GROMACS .gro file of C-alpha atoms in nm:
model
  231
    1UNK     CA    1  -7.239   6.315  15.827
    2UNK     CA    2  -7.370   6.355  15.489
    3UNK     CA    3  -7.016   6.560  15.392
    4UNK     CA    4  -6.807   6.290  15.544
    5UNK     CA    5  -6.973   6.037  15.308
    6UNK     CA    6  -6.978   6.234  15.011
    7UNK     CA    7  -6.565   6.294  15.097
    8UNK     CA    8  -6.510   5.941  15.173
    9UNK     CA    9  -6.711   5.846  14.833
   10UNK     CA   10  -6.468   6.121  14.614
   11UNK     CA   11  -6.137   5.984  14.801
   12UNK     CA   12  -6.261   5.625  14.675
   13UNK     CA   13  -6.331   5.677  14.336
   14UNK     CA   14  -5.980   5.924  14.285
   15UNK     CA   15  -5.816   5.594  14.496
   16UNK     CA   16  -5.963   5.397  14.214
   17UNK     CA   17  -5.893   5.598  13.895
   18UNK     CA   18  -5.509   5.647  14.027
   19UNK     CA   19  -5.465   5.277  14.073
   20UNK     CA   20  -5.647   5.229  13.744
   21UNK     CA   21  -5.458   5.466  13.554
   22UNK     CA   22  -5.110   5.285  13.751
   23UNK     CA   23  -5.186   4.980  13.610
   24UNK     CA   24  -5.265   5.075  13.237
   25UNK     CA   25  -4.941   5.248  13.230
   26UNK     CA   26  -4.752   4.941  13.418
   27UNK     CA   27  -4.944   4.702  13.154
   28UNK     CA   28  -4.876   4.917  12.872
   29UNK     CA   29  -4.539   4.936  12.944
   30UNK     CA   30  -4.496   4.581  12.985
   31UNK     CA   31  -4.578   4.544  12.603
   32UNK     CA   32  -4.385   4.784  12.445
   33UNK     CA   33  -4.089   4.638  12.636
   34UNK     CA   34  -4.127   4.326  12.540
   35UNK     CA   35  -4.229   4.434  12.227
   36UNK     CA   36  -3.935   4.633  12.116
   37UNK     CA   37  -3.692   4.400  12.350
   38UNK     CA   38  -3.779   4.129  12.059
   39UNK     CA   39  -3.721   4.344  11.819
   40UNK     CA   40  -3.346   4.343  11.933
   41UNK     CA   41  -3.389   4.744  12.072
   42UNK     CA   42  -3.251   4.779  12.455
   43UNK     CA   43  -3.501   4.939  12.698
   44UNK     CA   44  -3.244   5.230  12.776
   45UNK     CA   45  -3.366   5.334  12.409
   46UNK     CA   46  -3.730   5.334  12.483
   47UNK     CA   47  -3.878   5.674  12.523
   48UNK     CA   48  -4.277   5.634  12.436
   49UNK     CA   49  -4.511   5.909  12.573
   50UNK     CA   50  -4.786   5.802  12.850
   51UNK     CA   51  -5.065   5.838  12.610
   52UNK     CA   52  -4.953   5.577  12.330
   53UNK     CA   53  -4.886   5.343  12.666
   54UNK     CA   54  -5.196   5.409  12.801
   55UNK     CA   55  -5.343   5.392  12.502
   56UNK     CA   56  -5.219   5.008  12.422
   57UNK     CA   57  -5.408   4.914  12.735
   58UNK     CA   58  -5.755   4.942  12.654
   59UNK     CA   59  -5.862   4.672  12.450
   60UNK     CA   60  -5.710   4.401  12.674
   61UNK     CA   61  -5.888   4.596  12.986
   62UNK     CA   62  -6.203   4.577  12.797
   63UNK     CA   63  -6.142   4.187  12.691
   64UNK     CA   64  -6.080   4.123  13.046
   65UNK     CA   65  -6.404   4.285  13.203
   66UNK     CA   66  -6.587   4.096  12.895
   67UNK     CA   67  -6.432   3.770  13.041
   68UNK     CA   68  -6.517   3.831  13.411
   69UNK     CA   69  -6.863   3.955  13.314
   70UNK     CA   70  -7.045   3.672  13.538
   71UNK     CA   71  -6.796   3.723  13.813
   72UNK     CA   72  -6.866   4.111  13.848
   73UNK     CA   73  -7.226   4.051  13.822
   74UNK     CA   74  -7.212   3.791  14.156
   75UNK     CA   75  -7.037   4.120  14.295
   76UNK     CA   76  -7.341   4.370  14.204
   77UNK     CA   77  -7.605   4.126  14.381
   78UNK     CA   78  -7.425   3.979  14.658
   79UNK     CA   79  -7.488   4.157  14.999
   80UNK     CA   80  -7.247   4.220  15.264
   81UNK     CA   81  -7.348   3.955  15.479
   82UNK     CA   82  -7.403   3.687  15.214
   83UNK     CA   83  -7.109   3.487  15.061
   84UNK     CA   84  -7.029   3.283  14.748
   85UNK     CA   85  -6.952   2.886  14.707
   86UNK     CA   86  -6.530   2.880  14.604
   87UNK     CA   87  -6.664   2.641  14.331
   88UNK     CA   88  -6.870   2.903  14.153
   89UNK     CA   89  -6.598   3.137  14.174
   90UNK     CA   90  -6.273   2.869  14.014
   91UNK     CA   91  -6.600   2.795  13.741
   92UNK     CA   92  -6.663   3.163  13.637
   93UNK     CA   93  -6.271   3.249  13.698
   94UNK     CA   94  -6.186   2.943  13.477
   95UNK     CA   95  -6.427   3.029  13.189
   96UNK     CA   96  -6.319   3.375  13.185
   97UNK     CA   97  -5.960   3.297  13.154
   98UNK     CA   98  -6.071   3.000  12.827
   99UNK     CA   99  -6.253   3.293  12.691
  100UNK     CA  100  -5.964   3.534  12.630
  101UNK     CA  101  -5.725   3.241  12.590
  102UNK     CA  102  -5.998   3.163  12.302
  103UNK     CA  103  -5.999   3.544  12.190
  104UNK     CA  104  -5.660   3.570  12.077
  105UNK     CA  105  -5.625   3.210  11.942
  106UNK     CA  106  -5.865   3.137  11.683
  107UNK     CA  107  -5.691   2.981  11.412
  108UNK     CA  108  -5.682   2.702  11.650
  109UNK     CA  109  -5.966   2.682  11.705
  110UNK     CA  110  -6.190   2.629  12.037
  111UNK     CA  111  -6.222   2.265  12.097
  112UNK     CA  112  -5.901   2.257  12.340
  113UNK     CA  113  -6.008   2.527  12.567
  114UNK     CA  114  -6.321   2.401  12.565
  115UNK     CA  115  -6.219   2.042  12.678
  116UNK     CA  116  -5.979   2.180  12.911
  117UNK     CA  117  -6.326   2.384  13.050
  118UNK     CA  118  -6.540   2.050  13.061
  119UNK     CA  119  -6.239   1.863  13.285
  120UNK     CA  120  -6.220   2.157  13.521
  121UNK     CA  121  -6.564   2.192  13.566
  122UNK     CA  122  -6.622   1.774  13.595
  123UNK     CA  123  -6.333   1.786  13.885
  124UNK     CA  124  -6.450   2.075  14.074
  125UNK     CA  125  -6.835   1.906  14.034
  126UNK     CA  126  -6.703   1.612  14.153
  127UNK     CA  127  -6.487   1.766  14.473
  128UNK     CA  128  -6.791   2.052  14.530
  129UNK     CA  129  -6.853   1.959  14.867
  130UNK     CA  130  -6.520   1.924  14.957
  131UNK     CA  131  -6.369   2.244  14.779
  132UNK     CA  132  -6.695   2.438  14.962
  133UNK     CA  133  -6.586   2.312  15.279
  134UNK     CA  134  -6.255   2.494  15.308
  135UNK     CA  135  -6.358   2.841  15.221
  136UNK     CA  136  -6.682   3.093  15.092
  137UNK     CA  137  -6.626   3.416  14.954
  138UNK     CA  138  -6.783   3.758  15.104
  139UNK     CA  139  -6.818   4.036  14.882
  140UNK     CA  140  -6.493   4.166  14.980
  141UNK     CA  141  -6.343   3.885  14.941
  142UNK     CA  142  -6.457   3.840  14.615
  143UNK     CA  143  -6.363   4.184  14.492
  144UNK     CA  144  -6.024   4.150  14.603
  145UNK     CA  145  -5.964   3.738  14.416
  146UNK     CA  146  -6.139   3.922  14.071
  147UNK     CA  147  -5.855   4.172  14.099
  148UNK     CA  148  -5.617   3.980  14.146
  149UNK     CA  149  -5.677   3.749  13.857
  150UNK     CA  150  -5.797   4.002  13.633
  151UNK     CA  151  -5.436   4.157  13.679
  152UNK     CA  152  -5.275   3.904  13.605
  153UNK     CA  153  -5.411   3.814  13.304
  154UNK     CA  154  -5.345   4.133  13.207
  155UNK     CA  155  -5.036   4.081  13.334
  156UNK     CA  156  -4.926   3.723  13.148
  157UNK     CA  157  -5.126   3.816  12.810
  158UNK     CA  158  -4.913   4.149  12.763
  159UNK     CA  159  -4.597   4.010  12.725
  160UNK     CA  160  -4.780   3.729  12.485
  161UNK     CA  161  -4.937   3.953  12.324
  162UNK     CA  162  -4.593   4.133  12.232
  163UNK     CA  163  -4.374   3.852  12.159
  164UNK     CA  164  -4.652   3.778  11.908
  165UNK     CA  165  -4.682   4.123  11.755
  166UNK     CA  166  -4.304   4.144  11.698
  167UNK     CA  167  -4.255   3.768  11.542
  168UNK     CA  168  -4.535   3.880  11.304
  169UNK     CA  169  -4.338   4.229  11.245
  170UNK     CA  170  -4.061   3.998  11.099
  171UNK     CA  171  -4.192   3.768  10.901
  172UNK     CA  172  -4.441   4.032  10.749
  173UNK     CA  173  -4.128   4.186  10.639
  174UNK     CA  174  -4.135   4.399  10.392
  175UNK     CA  175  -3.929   4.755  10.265
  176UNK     CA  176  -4.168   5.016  10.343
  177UNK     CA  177  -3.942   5.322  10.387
  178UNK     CA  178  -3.667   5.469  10.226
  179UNK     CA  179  -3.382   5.682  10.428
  180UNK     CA  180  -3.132   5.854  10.276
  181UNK     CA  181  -2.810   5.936  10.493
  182UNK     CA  182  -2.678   6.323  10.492
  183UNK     CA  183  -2.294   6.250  10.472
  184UNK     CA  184  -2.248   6.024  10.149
  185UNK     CA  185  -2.602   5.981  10.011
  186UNK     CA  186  -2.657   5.586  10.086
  187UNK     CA  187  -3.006   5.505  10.067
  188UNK     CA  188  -3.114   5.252  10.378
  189UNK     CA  189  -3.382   5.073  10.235
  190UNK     CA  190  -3.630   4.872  10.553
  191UNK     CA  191  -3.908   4.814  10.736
  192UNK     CA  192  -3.999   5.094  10.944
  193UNK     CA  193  -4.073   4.991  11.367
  194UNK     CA  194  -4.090   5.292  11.495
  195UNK     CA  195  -3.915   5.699  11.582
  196UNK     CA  196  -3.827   5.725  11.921
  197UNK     CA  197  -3.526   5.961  12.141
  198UNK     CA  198  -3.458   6.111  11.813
  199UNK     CA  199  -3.341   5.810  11.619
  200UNK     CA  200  -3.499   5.576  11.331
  201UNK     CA  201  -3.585   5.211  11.431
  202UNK     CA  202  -3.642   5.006  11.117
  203UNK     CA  203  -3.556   4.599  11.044
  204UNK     CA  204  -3.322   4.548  10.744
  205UNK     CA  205  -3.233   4.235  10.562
  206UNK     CA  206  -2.847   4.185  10.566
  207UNK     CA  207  -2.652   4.034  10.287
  208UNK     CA  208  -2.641   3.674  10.502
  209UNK     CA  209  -3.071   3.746  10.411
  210UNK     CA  210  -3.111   3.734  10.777
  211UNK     CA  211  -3.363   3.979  10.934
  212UNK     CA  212  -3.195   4.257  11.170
  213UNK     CA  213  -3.256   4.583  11.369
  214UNK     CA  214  -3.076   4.875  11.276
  215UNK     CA  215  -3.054   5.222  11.466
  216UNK     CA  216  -2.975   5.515  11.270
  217UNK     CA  217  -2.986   5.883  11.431
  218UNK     CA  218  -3.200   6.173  11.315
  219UNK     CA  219  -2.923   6.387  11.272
  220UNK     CA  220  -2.774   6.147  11.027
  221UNK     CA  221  -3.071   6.103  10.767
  222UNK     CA  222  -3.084   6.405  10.532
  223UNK     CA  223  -3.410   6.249  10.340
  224UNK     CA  224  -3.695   5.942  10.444
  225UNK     CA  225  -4.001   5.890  10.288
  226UNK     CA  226  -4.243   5.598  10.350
  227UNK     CA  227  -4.366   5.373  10.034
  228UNK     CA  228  -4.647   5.053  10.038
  229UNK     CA  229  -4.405   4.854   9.735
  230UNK     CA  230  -4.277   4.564   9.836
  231UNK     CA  231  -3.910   4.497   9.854
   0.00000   0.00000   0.00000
């Protein structure tokens, strides 16, 4: 018996780290998509190892638990047999999703969020008994609905999160490297994105002083070097 439940316990938590690691890389990869997609740069081009994507994950995952704090604690003490009130769950759900919207906005500030808390909260108040009539939450349940919003937050804030990286990668623009070409000696002056399936991705300023991606392969550069000047 005890072997059974010592297998069953090891199945569950390599069920758990394969989904987990699934959905860092799907999340991950969801940035750097959109990321580079804004950048002008086709996804047939992107070739990033599993680590970096992995890797791109982890603050967001740890922003997310952060916001859902409350919810996983109601998890930890709730018993099998005992459930939760729905309006509990929309308040905690609601606060966690104002607190990362919060998080990544603070130039403007937190009096929005925090009004658009205050009028969720007064409605569901107001409609408690009526919201706690159509459903309670057992700790299944429960588990599953934090999962499923905690993904997609993940999910929505990803591509946010990248369309607002690569707007600031333009207008931050500035010449940081230098690449000379192998066949006449032109010198590429840009702003270095990133090296990827053997070819340089860097922005460029064209004569029309517009901001645009250009791709230039490795087997064309004879020379790069990376500088802090400004253009």
């Amino acid at each position: 018996m005890r072997e059974e439940t010592t297998e069953k316990t090891i199945f569950n938590y390599t069920a758990f780290i394969s989904i987990g690691g699934i959905l860092l890389y799907q999340l991950g990869w969801s940035y750097w998509e959109t990321y580079l997609n804004n950048l002008n740069i086709n996804s047939s081009f992107i070739e990033i190892s599993i680590e970096k994507i992995i890797s791109t994950t982890w603050t967001t995952i740890i922003l997310v638990f952060l916001a859902l704090v409350r919810s996983i604690e109601d998890v930890i003490k709730l018993k099998p047999n005992q459930t939760i009130s729905l309006t509990n769950v929309i308040i905690y759900l609601a606060f966690g999703i104002m607190l990362i919207y919060t998080a990544n906005n603070l130039k403007d500030g937190y009096m929005i969020p925090t009004l658009i808390l205050a009028v969720i909260v007064t409605i569901i108040t107001f409609f408690e008994k009526r919201i706690n009539k159509l459903a309670t939450l057992n700790r299944r349940n429960y588990i599953i609905t934090i999962m499923i919003v905690g993904y997609f937050i993940s999910f929505f804030y990803y591509p946010y999160l990248a369309k607002k990286d690569s707007k600031k990668m333009i207008s931050d623009y500035k010449n940081d490297i230098e690449i000379i070409l192998n066949h006449d000696n032109k010198t590429i002056k840009g702003k270095f994105i990133t090296f990827m399936n053997d070819k340089y991705f860097i922005l460029i300023e064209n004569h029309k002083c517009q901001i645009e991606t250009l791709v230039i392969n490795n087997s064309e550069v004879s020379n790069s070097k990376f500088s802090k000047t400004n253009k």
